[in-house]
Coordinates of C-alpha atoms and ligand atoms in Angstrom, one line a residue:
M1 CA 24.5 -13.5 -6.9
G2 CA 21.5 -13.2 -9.3
L3 CA 21.7 -12.2 -12.9
F4 CA 21.1 -8.5 -12.2
G5 CA 23.4 -8.3 -9.2
K6 CA 22.3 -8.3 -5.5
G7 CA 20.7 -6.2 -3.0
V8 CA 19.3 -2.9 -4.2
A9 CA 20.4 -3.8 -7.8
R10 CA 17.4 -6.2 -7.9
I11 CA 15.1 -3.2 -7.8
C12 CA 14.8 -2.0 -11.4
A13 CA 13.9 1.7 -11.8
V14 CA 11.6 2.3 -14.8
V15 CA 12.4 5.5 -16.7
A16 CA 9.6 6.4 -19.1
A17 CA 9.3 10.0 -20.3
P18 CA 8.3 11.7 -23.6
S19 CA 11.5 13.8 -24.2
A20 CA 15.2 13.0 -24.3
R21 CA 15.8 15.7 -21.6
E22 CA 13.3 14.2 -19.2
T23 CA 14.5 10.8 -19.8
A24 CA 18.1 11.8 -19.0
T25 CA 17.0 13.6 -15.9
D26 CA 15.0 10.6 -14.7
L27 CA 17.9 8.3 -15.4
R28 CA 20.1 10.4 -13.2
R29 CA 17.5 10.3 -10.4
A30 CA 17.1 6.6 -10.9
L31 CA 20.9 5.9 -10.6
R32 CA 20.9 7.6 -7.2
E33 CA 18.7 4.8 -5.9
T34 CA 19.7 1.7 -7.9
P35 CA 22.2 0.7 -10.6
T36 CA 19.5 -1.3 -12.5
V37 CA 17.3 0.8 -14.8
E38 CA 14.9 0.0 -17.5
L39 CA 14.9 2.7 -20.3
R40 CA 11.5 2.8 -22.1
L41 CA 12.6 4.0 -25.4
D42 CA 9.0 3.5 -26.7
W43 CA 7.8 6.3 -24.4
L44 CA 10.0 8.9 -26.2
K45 CA 7.6 10.8 -28.5
S46 CA 9.5 10.6 -31.7
D47 CA 12.5 9.0 -33.4
S48 CA 14.5 12.3 -33.1
E49 CA 13.9 12.3 -29.3
R50 CA 15.1 8.6 -29.2
R51 CA 18.2 9.6 -31.2
R52 CA 18.9 12.6 -29.0
F53 CA 18.6 10.5 -25.9
L54 CA 20.8 7.7 -27.1
D55 CA 23.5 10.2 -28.2
W56 CA 23.4 11.7 -24.8
L57 CA 23.7 8.2 -23.3
R58 CA 26.7 7.4 -25.4
R59 CA 28.5 10.6 -24.2
N60 CA 27.4 10.0 -20.5
R61 CA 28.0 6.4 -19.8
A62 CA 27.2 5.3 -16.3
R63 CA 29.9 2.8 -15.6
R64 CA 28.3 0.6 -13.0
A65 CA 24.8 0.9 -14.4
V66 CA 22.9 -2.1 -15.7
L67 CA 20.6 -0.6 -18.3
I68 CA 17.7 -2.5 -19.9
A69 CA 16.5 -1.0 -23.2
T70 CA 12.8 -1.5 -24.1
C71 CA 11.2 -0.3 -27.2
R72 CA 7.9 -2.2 -26.9
R73 CA 5.6 -2.1 -29.9
R74 CA 1.9 -1.4 -29.5
E75 CA 1.1 -5.0 -30.2
G76 CA 3.0 -5.9 -27.1
G77 CA 1.3 -3.3 -24.9
G78 CA 4.0 -0.5 -25.4
L79 CA 3.9 2.9 -27.1
F80 CA 6.1 2.3 -30.1
A81 CA 4.2 2.7 -33.4
G82 CA 7.1 1.4 -35.6
S83 CA 7.8 -2.0 -37.2
V84 CA 9.7 -5.0 -35.7
A85 CA 12.7 -3.9 -37.8
A86 CA 12.6 -0.4 -36.3
E87 CA 12.3 -1.8 -32.8
L88 CA 15.4 -4.0 -33.4
H89 CA 17.2 -1.0 -34.9
W90 CA 16.6 1.1 -31.7
L91 CA 17.6 -1.8 -29.5
S92 CA 20.9 -2.1 -31.4
Q93 CA 21.4 1.6 -31.0
A94 CA 20.9 1.2 -27.3
A95 CA 23.5 -1.6 -27.2
E96 CA 26.0 0.8 -28.8
A97 CA 25.1 3.5 -26.2
G98 CA 26.0 1.0 -23.4
C99 CA 22.8 -0.9 -22.6
L100 CA 23.7 -4.4 -21.3
W101 CA 20.2 -5.8 -21.5
C102 CA 17.2 -5.5 -23.8
D103 CA 13.6 -6.5 -23.2
L104 CA 12.1 -8.2 -26.2
E105 CA 8.4 -8.9 -26.2
I106 CA 7.2 -12.3 -27.3
E107 CA 5.0 -10.6 -30.0
T108 CA 8.2 -9.5 -31.7
L109 CA 10.0 -12.8 -31.3
R110 CA 7.1 -14.6 -33.0
K111 CA 7.7 -12.5 -36.1
L112 CA 11.4 -13.5 -36.4
P113 CA 12.7 -16.6 -38.2
P114 CA 13.8 -19.5 -35.7
N115 CA 17.2 -19.0 -34.0
S116 CA 17.7 -15.6 -35.5
I117 CA 17.7 -13.4 -32.4
R118 CA 21.4 -13.3 -32.0
E119 CA 22.0 -12.3 -35.6
H120 CA 21.0 -8.8 -34.6
S121 CA 23.4 -6.5 -32.9
L122 CA 21.3 -6.4 -29.8
P123 CA 22.5 -5.8 -26.2
P124 CA 24.3 -8.9 -25.1
R125 CA 21.6 -10.0 -22.7
I126 CA 18.0 -10.6 -23.6
L127 CA 15.0 -10.5 -21.3
L128 CA 12.0 -12.1 -23.0
S129 CA 8.8 -10.5 -21.8
V130 CA 5.3 -12.0 -21.8
H131 CA 2.5 -9.5 -21.0
D132 CA -1.1 -10.2 -20.5
F133 CA -3.1 -7.1 -19.5
E134 CA -6.4 -9.0 -19.2
R135 CA -5.6 -12.1 -17.1
M136 CA -2.8 -14.2 -15.7
P137 CA -0.9 -16.0 -18.5
A138 CA -0.8 -19.9 -18.2
L139 CA 2.1 -20.4 -15.8
N140 CA 3.8 -23.5 -17.0
P141 CA 7.3 -24.5 -18.1
A142 CA 6.3 -24.0 -21.7
L143 CA 5.9 -20.3 -21.1
G144 CA 8.2 -18.4 -23.4
G145 CA 8.0 -21.2 -26.0
R146 CA 11.0 -22.1 -28.1
W147 CA 12.7 -18.8 -27.4
R148 CA 13.2 -19.6 -23.7
R149 CA 16.6 -21.3 -24.5
E150 CA 17.8 -18.4 -26.7
V151 CA 17.4 -15.8 -24.0
D152 CA 18.9 -15.0 -20.6
A153 CA 15.8 -14.4 -18.5
I154 CA 12.1 -14.3 -18.8
K155 CA 9.6 -11.7 -17.5
V156 CA 6.0 -12.6 -16.9
A157 CA 3.6 -9.6 -16.3
G158 CA 0.0 -10.7 -15.7
A159 CA -3.1 -8.9 -14.7
V160 CA -4.0 -9.9 -11.2
R161 CA -7.7 -10.2 -10.5
T162 CA -7.4 -12.1 -7.2
I163 CA -4.8 -12.4 -4.5
A164 CA -4.6 -16.1 -5.4
D165 CA -3.4 -15.0 -9.0
S166 CA -0.5 -13.0 -7.5
A167 CA 0.4 -15.8 -5.1
R168 CA 0.5 -18.3 -8.1
L169 CA 2.8 -15.9 -10.1
L170 CA 5.2 -15.6 -7.2
R171 CA 5.3 -19.4 -6.8
F172 CA 6.1 -19.7 -10.5
A173 CA 9.0 -17.2 -10.1
A174 CA 10.3 -19.1 -7.1
R175 CA 10.3 -22.4 -9.0
S176 CA 11.8 -21.1 -12.3
P177 CA 15.3 -19.7 -12.4
N178 CA 16.0 -16.3 -13.9
T179 CA 12.3 -15.3 -13.9
V180 CA 10.9 -11.8 -13.2
A181 CA 7.4 -11.8 -11.8
V182 CA 5.3 -8.7 -12.4
P183 CA 1.9 -8.8 -10.9
M184 CA -0.2 -6.0 -12.5
G185 CA -3.1 -4.1 -10.9
E186 CA -3.9 -2.8 -7.4
I187 CA -4.6 -6.2 -6.0
G188 CA -1.1 -7.3 -7.1
L189 CA 0.6 -4.5 -5.1
P190 CA 1.7 -6.5 -2.1
S191 CA 3.2 -9.1 -4.5
R192 CA 5.2 -6.4 -6.2
V193 CA 6.8 -5.6 -2.8
L194 CA 7.3 -9.2 -1.9
A195 CA 8.5 -10.4 -5.4
L196 CA 12.2 -10.3 -4.5
R197 CA 11.5 -12.1 -1.1
Q198 CA 9.6 -14.8 -3.0
G199 CA 12.2 -15.4 -5.7
S200 CA 11.7 -13.0 -8.6
A201 CA 14.9 -11.9 -10.3
L202 CA 13.8 -8.2 -10.4
A203 CA 11.1 -5.9 -9.0
Y204 CA 10.2 -2.9 -11.2
A205 CA 9.4 0.5 -9.8
P206 CA 8.9 3.8 -11.8
V207 CA 10.9 6.9 -11.2
S208 CA 8.0 9.2 -12.2
A209 CA 5.2 8.2 -14.5
A210 CA 3.6 4.8 -13.8
T211 CA 4.0 2.5 -16.8
A212 CA 1.7 -0.3 -15.5
P213 CA -1.3 -0.4 -13.2
G214 CA -0.7 -0.9 -9.5
Q215 CA 3.0 0.1 -9.6
I216 CA 4.8 1.4 -6.5
S217 CA 7.2 4.4 -6.9
L218 CA 10.9 3.7 -6.6
S219 CA 11.2 5.7 -3.4
E220 CA 8.4 3.7 -1.7
M221 CA 9.7 0.4 -3.0
K222 CA 13.2 1.2 -1.5
Q223 CA 12.6 3.4 1.5
L224 CA 9.1 2.4 2.8
Y225 CA 9.1 -1.3 1.9
R226 CA 12.9 -2.0 1.6
A227 CA 11.9 -4.6 -1.0
H228 CA 15.6 -5.3 -1.8
A229 CA 16.4 -6.2 1.9
L230 CA 13.5 -8.7 2.3
N231 CA 14.4 -12.4 2.6
R232 CA 12.9 -15.7 3.6
Q233 CA 13.4 -14.7 7.3
T234 CA 11.4 -11.5 6.9
Q235 CA 8.2 -11.5 8.9
V236 CA 5.3 -10.3 6.7
F237 CA 2.4 -8.3 8.1
G238 CA -0.3 -6.4 6.3
V239 CA -3.6 -4.4 6.3
I240 CA -6.6 -5.7 4.5
G241 CA -9.4 -3.3 3.3
D242 CA -11.3 -1.8 0.4
P243 CA -10.3 0.8 -0.4
I244 CA -6.8 0.7 1.0
A245 CA -4.6 2.8 -1.3
H246 CA -4.5 5.8 1.0
S247 CA -3.9 3.8 4.2
L248 CA -1.2 5.3 6.5
S249 CA -0.7 2.0 8.3
P250 CA 2.1 0.8 6.0
L251 CA 4.1 4.1 6.8
L252 CA 3.4 3.7 10.6
Q253 CA 4.2 0.0 10.9
N254 CA 7.2 -0.1 8.6
T255 CA 8.7 2.9 10.3
G256 CA 8.4 1.0 13.5
F257 CA 10.3 -2.0 12.0
V258 CA 13.1 0.2 10.7
A259 CA 13.6 2.1 13.9
R260 CA 13.8 -1.2 15.9
K261 CA 15.8 -2.9 13.2
V262 CA 13.3 -5.7 13.0
N263 CA 13.4 -7.9 9.8
A264 CA 9.7 -7.4 9.0
V265 CA 7.5 -5.7 6.4
Y266 CA 3.9 -4.5 6.3
V267 CA 2.0 -4.3 3.0
P268 CA -1.5 -3.1 2.0
F269 CA -3.8 -5.8 0.6
L270 CA -6.7 -4.6 -1.5
V271 CA -9.3 -7.3 -0.4
K272 CA -12.5 -7.5 -2.4
N273 CA -13.1 -11.1 -1.3
L274 CA -12.1 -12.2 2.3
L275 CA -11.9 -15.9 1.4
D276 CA -9.5 -15.2 -1.5
F277 CA -7.3 -13.4 0.9
L278 CA -7.5 -15.9 3.7
R279 CA -6.7 -18.8 1.3
S280 CA -3.6 -17.1 0.0
A281 CA -2.3 -15.7 3.3
P282 CA -0.1 -18.8 4.0
D283 CA 1.6 -18.2 0.5
F284 CA 2.9 -14.9 1.8
G285 CA 3.9 -16.2 5.2
L286 CA 1.7 -13.7 6.9
R287 CA 2.2 -13.4 10.7
G288 CA -0.5 -11.0 11.3
F289 CA -2.7 -8.3 9.7
S290 CA -4.8 -5.2 10.5
V291 CA -8.4 -5.2 9.4
T292 CA -10.3 -2.2 8.1
L293 CA -13.5 -1.5 6.4
P294 CA -15.5 -3.4 5.2
H295 CA -14.1 -6.5 6.8
K296 CA -14.0 -5.6 10.5
Q297 CA -17.2 -7.6 11.3
T298 CA -17.1 -10.4 8.7
I299 CA -13.5 -11.4 9.7
L300 CA -14.9 -12.7 13.0
R301 CA -16.5 -15.7 11.2
H302 CA -13.1 -16.8 10.1
L303 CA -11.2 -16.6 13.3
Q304 CA -10.4 -19.7 15.5
D305 CA -10.1 -17.5 18.5
C306 CA -10.9 -14.0 19.6
D307 CA -10.6 -11.9 22.8
S308 CA -13.9 -11.7 24.7
L309 CA -14.3 -7.9 24.4
S310 CA -13.8 -7.9 20.6
A311 CA -16.5 -10.6 20.4
K312 CA -18.8 -8.3 22.4
I313 CA -18.0 -5.3 20.3
G314 CA -18.6 -7.5 17.2
A315 CA -15.5 -6.1 15.3
V316 CA -11.8 -7.1 15.1
N317 CA -9.1 -4.8 13.7
T318 CA -6.1 -6.9 14.4
V319 CA -5.3 -10.6 13.7
V320 CA -2.4 -12.6 14.9
V321 CA -1.5 -15.7 12.8
R322 CA -0.4 -18.3 15.2
R323 CA 2.4 -20.8 14.5
D324 CA -0.2 -23.4 13.6
G325 CA -1.8 -21.0 11.1
S326 CA -4.9 -20.4 13.3
L327 CA -6.1 -16.8 13.5
Y328 CA -6.6 -14.9 16.8
G329 CA -8.5 -11.6 16.6
C330 CA -8.6 -8.6 18.9
N331 CA -9.6 -5.0 18.7
T332 CA -7.1 -2.2 19.3
D333 CA -9.5 0.5 18.2
Y334 CA -10.7 0.1 21.7
V335 CA -7.2 0.7 23.1
G336 CA -6.8 3.6 20.7
V337 CA -9.9 5.5 22.1
L338 CA -8.8 5.0 25.7
R339 CA -5.2 5.9 25.3
A340 CA -6.1 9.0 23.3
L341 CA -8.7 10.3 25.8
E342 CA -7.2 9.2 29.1
K343 CA -4.4 11.7 28.5
K344 CA -6.9 14.6 28.9
L345 CA -9.6 13.2 31.2
P346 CA -9.9 10.8 34.1
L347 CA -12.5 8.4 32.7
P348 CA -14.0 6.8 35.8
K349 CA -17.4 8.5 36.6
S350 CA -17.0 10.9 33.6
R351 CA -20.0 11.5 31.3
V352 CA -19.1 10.9 27.7
L353 CA -21.3 11.3 24.6
V354 CA -20.6 9.1 21.6
L355 CA -22.0 10.4 18.3
G356 CA -22.8 7.5 15.9
A357 CA -23.5 3.9 16.6
G358 CA -21.4 2.2 13.9
G359 CA -18.2 0.0 14.3
S360 CA -15.9 2.6 15.9
A361 CA -18.7 4.0 18.1
R362 CA -19.2 0.4 19.4
A363 CA -15.5 0.1 20.2
A364 CA -15.5 3.5 21.9
A365 CA -18.6 2.8 23.9
F366 CA -17.3 -0.5 25.2
A367 CA -13.9 1.0 26.0
L368 CA -15.4 3.9 27.9
S369 CA -17.9 1.8 29.8
R370 CA -15.2 -0.6 30.8
A371 CA -13.0 2.3 32.0
G372 CA -15.9 3.4 34.3
A373 CA -17.4 6.2 32.2
E374 CA -21.1 6.9 31.9
V375 CA -21.7 6.4 28.2
C376 CA -24.4 8.4 26.3
I377 CA -25.1 7.6 22.6
C378 CA -26.6 9.9 20.0
A379 CA -27.2 8.4 16.6
R380 CA -29.5 9.1 13.6
R381 CA -31.0 5.6 13.9
E382 CA -32.4 5.6 17.4
H383 CA -32.8 1.9 17.5
A384 CA -29.1 1.5 16.8
A385 CA -28.3 3.8 19.7
R386 CA -30.7 1.9 22.0
E387 CA -29.2 -1.4 21.1
L388 CA -25.7 -0.1 21.8
T389 CA -26.7 1.5 25.1
R390 CA -28.3 -1.8 26.2
A391 CA -25.0 -3.6 25.5
V392 CA -22.8 -1.2 27.4
G393 CA -25.3 0.0 30.0
G394 CA -25.6 3.7 28.9
E395 CA -28.2 6.3 28.0
V396 CA -29.7 7.3 24.6
I397 CA -29.6 11.1 24.1
P398 CA -31.8 12.3 21.2
R399 CA -30.2 15.0 19.0
R400 CA -32.8 17.6 19.9
A401 CA -31.8 17.3 23.6
L402 CA -28.1 18.1 23.0
R403 CA -28.5 21.9 23.4
M404 CA -29.6 21.3 27.0
E405 CA -27.2 18.4 28.0
S406 CA -23.7 18.7 29.2
F407 CA -20.8 16.1 29.2
D408 CA -17.2 15.8 30.2
A409 CA -16.3 14.8 26.6
I410 CA -18.0 14.4 23.2
L411 CA -16.7 11.9 20.7
N412 CA -17.5 12.0 17.0
A413 CA -17.7 8.5 15.7
T414 CA -19.4 9.4 12.4
P415 CA -17.6 10.2 9.1
I416 CA -19.1 13.7 9.0
G417 CA -16.3 16.2 8.4
M418 CA -14.0 13.8 6.7
Y419 CA -12.3 14.7 3.4
P420 CA -13.6 15.7 0.9
Q421 CA -16.5 17.1 3.1
A422 CA -14.0 18.9 5.5
A423 CA -16.0 22.1 5.8
I424 CA -19.0 20.4 7.6
S425 CA -19.3 19.6 11.3
P426 CA -21.6 16.9 12.8
L427 CA -22.6 19.3 15.6
A428 CA -23.4 23.0 15.8
P429 CA -21.6 25.3 18.2
G430 CA -24.7 25.4 20.5
E431 CA -24.6 21.6 20.9
L432 CA -21.1 21.5 22.4
H433 CA -21.4 21.7 26.2
C434 CA -18.4 19.8 27.4
R435 CA -14.7 20.1 28.4
I436 CA -13.2 17.9 25.6
V437 CA -14.2 17.1 22.1
M438 CA -12.5 14.2 20.3
D439 CA -13.0 13.5 16.7
L440 CA -12.2 10.0 15.4
I441 CA -11.6 11.4 11.9
Y442 CA -7.9 12.1 11.2
R443 CA -8.2 13.4 7.6
P444 CA -8.0 16.2 8.1
E445 CA -6.1 16.3 11.3
R446 CA -8.1 19.3 12.5
T447 CA -11.7 18.8 11.5
Q448 CA -14.3 21.5 11.4
L449 CA -15.8 20.1 14.6
L450 CA -12.4 20.5 16.4
K451 CA -12.0 24.0 15.1
I452 CA -15.4 25.0 16.4
A453 CA -14.7 23.4 19.8
A454 CA -11.3 25.2 20.0
H455 CA -13.0 28.4 19.1
Q456 CA -15.1 28.0 22.2
G457 CA -12.2 27.3 24.4
I458 CA -12.9 23.5 24.6
A459 CA -9.9 21.1 24.6
T460 CA -9.6 18.9 21.6
V461 CA -8.2 15.5 20.7
S462 CA -7.7 14.6 16.9
G463 CA -8.5 11.2 15.5
V464 CA -4.8 10.9 14.7
E465 CA -4.1 10.2 18.4
M466 CA -6.5 7.2 18.2
F467 CA -4.9 6.1 14.9
L468 CA -1.4 6.2 16.4
A469 CA -2.5 4.5 19.5
Q470 CA -4.4 1.6 17.8
G471 CA -1.5 1.1 15.4
I472 CA 1.1 1.1 18.0
A473 CA -0.9 -1.3 20.1
Q474 CA -1.0 -3.6 17.0
W475 CA 2.8 -3.3 16.5
E476 CA 3.4 -4.3 20.2
L477 CA 1.0 -7.2 20.0
W478 CA 2.8 -8.7 16.9
M479 CA 6.4 -7.8 18.1
K480 CA 5.9 -8.4 21.8
C481 CA 8.1 -5.4 22.7
R482 CA 7.7 -1.6 23.1
A483 CA 7.1 0.3 19.8
P484 CA 9.3 3.2 18.9
E485 CA 6.4 5.6 19.4
K486 CA 8.2 8.9 18.7
A487 CA 9.5 7.8 15.3
M488 CA 6.1 6.4 14.3
R489 CA 4.2 9.5 15.4
R490 CA 6.7 11.8 13.6
V491 CA 6.2 10.2 10.2
V492 CA 2.4 10.0 10.4
L493 CA 2.0 13.6 11.4
A494 CA 4.5 14.7 8.7
A495 CA 2.6 12.7 6.0
L496 CA -0.8 14.0 7.1
R497 CA 0.5 17.6 7.1
Q498 CA 2.1 17.1 3.6
E499 CA -1.2 15.7 2.3
E500 CA -3.0 18.8 3.7
R501 CA -0.5 21.2 2.1
G502 CA -1.2 19.4 -1.2
R503 CA -4.9 19.9 -0.8
S504 CA -4.9 23.6 0.2
P505 CA -5.2 26.1 -2.7
S506 CA -1.8 27.6 -3.3
Ligands
LIG1 P1 -19.4 3.0 10.4 O1 -19.4 1.7 11.0 O2 -20.0 3.1 9.0 O3 -20.3 3.9 11.3 C1 -20.6 5.3 11.0 C2 -21.7 5.9 11.9 O4 -21.9 7.2 11.5 C3 -23.0 5.2 11.9 O5 -23.7 5.3 13.1 C4 -23.8 6.0 10.8 O6 -25.2 5.9 11.0 C5 -23.3 7.4 11.2 N1 -23.4 8.3 10.1 C6 -22.9 8.2 8.9 N2 -23.2 9.3 8.1 C7 -24.0 10.1 8.9 C8 -24.7 11.3 8.7 N3 -24.6 11.9 7.6 N4 -25.4 11.8 9.8 C9 -25.5 11.1 10.9 N5 -24.9 10.0 11.2 C10 -24.1 9.5 10.2 O7 -18.0 3.7 10.4 P2 -16.9 3.6 11.5 O8 -15.9 2.5 11.1 O9 -17.5 3.6 12.9 O10 -16.1 5.0 11.2 C11 -16.6 6.3 11.7 C12 -15.5 7.3 11.5 O11 -14.4 7.0 12.4 C13 -14.9 7.3 10.2 O12 -14.7 8.7 9.8 C14 -13.5 6.7 10.3 O13 -12.5 7.2 9.4 C15 -13.2 7.0 11.8 N6 -12.3 6.0 12.4 C16 -11.1 6.5 12.8 C17 -10.3 5.6 13.5 C18 -8.9 6.1 14.0 O14 -8.0 5.3 14.2 N7 -8.9 7.4 14.3 C19 -10.6 4.3 13.6 C20 -11.8 3.8 13.1 C21 -12.7 4.7 12.5 P3 -26.0 4.9 10.1 O15 -25.7 3.6 10.8 O16 -27.4 5.3 10.3 O17 -25.5 4.9 8.7

């Protein structure tokens, strides 16, 4: 068993609030999820709030809780404006109120005489913390200096600028006993999830306010990623893109793993530089990953193998990492379009208009052509439309001709109508002469284009159908078994609807 306990106890909830009342409420919330909680006394807005909270804590001792008191001074990156002596005073008050641990920043230790830490009536266990909000600190055995022998554990929080930085930090934690690795910044997010798997003694997650950039909330850390349950046998998957923060793929894929009881996790990688990611992927033991904008085309250059249709489309959205480390790419956007549309329309000999000539339009055009449909392309750059129709054997339809043409289905493969421009439609009502309209956009679920079509009595297919189908196809490719489709669909629809409720004016 580790220093902080095992299982969920290794997730440390961070309670950071300005008033005693909010701190107490957040502590209660945190203890419902994990027994290990950091109390950020420096976030309390005054000494009287600190006193009030610690009095409350003394009266309401949580027996099995492992509480870590922190009163970080500004010099160490915290909010406490007081002196070193005042910080030590509050930490000793926290010890009296039942805190087993305290976090002492190296900036404070530097101000104390040698071997004097234990002369203060601090909580019995000390976590020495080293923060660098600008870069990754030098990760060597000398980190923590002469104080290392006087404390029980060390926490290293470094700003992560590259994925290689976060991989180095996790390797350091794996080699050094009783070390907590905290990769800060959005690029470090996957490492926060994987920290416990890779050997960190704790993983921090805020109950409400984020106290460091790139933090993951306590409920996501526990319920979405199950960080506490990950171990060396856990298969790691991910999605790479920029931006990536709002991706629903982690929810989709992780729900599938939980429903099928597979020991696997799926994390979002913010990838600015593809080579940085590819070099570090073995460190995370990645078995496969999804690829989204802007890497769908450029990833092709780095694959050892690729299915022939993806090569023709010129884009890959799914990579399988083979046992020998080689990368095999394929395109499930293609499968997604087919599965979503086939439910409503027999594709052979149908006439389908694709609006746009970008990445997903290419996947749709190849998919439709292969399924036996006659493909028409309408794009603002006519030469892009011509090039695509040459590749799939279709026809270019100029925008001005749309009022006279009719189709079995029209597919929007442009971003027009996506949040935040949800009120606009790529086509006018007079341009919709068809039986079915499908929008590839899924934020919002019902786009303006779909609303206009429905108003005209035309059947509609939301982009969420394609999103689900492409993601489910990825899951099955990696897991080599049927995906729990119902559970995966339910969570994604619920998340999208909750998002929409959050957007609509109350
Ligand atoms: P992309 O490669 O950038 O292509 C976008 C296409 O739309 C290009 O042909 C572009 O024309 C055209 N376009 C952009 N703005 C336009 C405008 N104002 N007027 C006319 N044409 C315009 O993007 P993509 O990857 O294909 O994605 C397109 C949409 O599909 C996005 O909304 C994306 O979210 C959605 N999508 C959904 C799924 C799903 O699972 N449901 C999967 C993939 C994509 P130019 O080349 O002239 O710029």
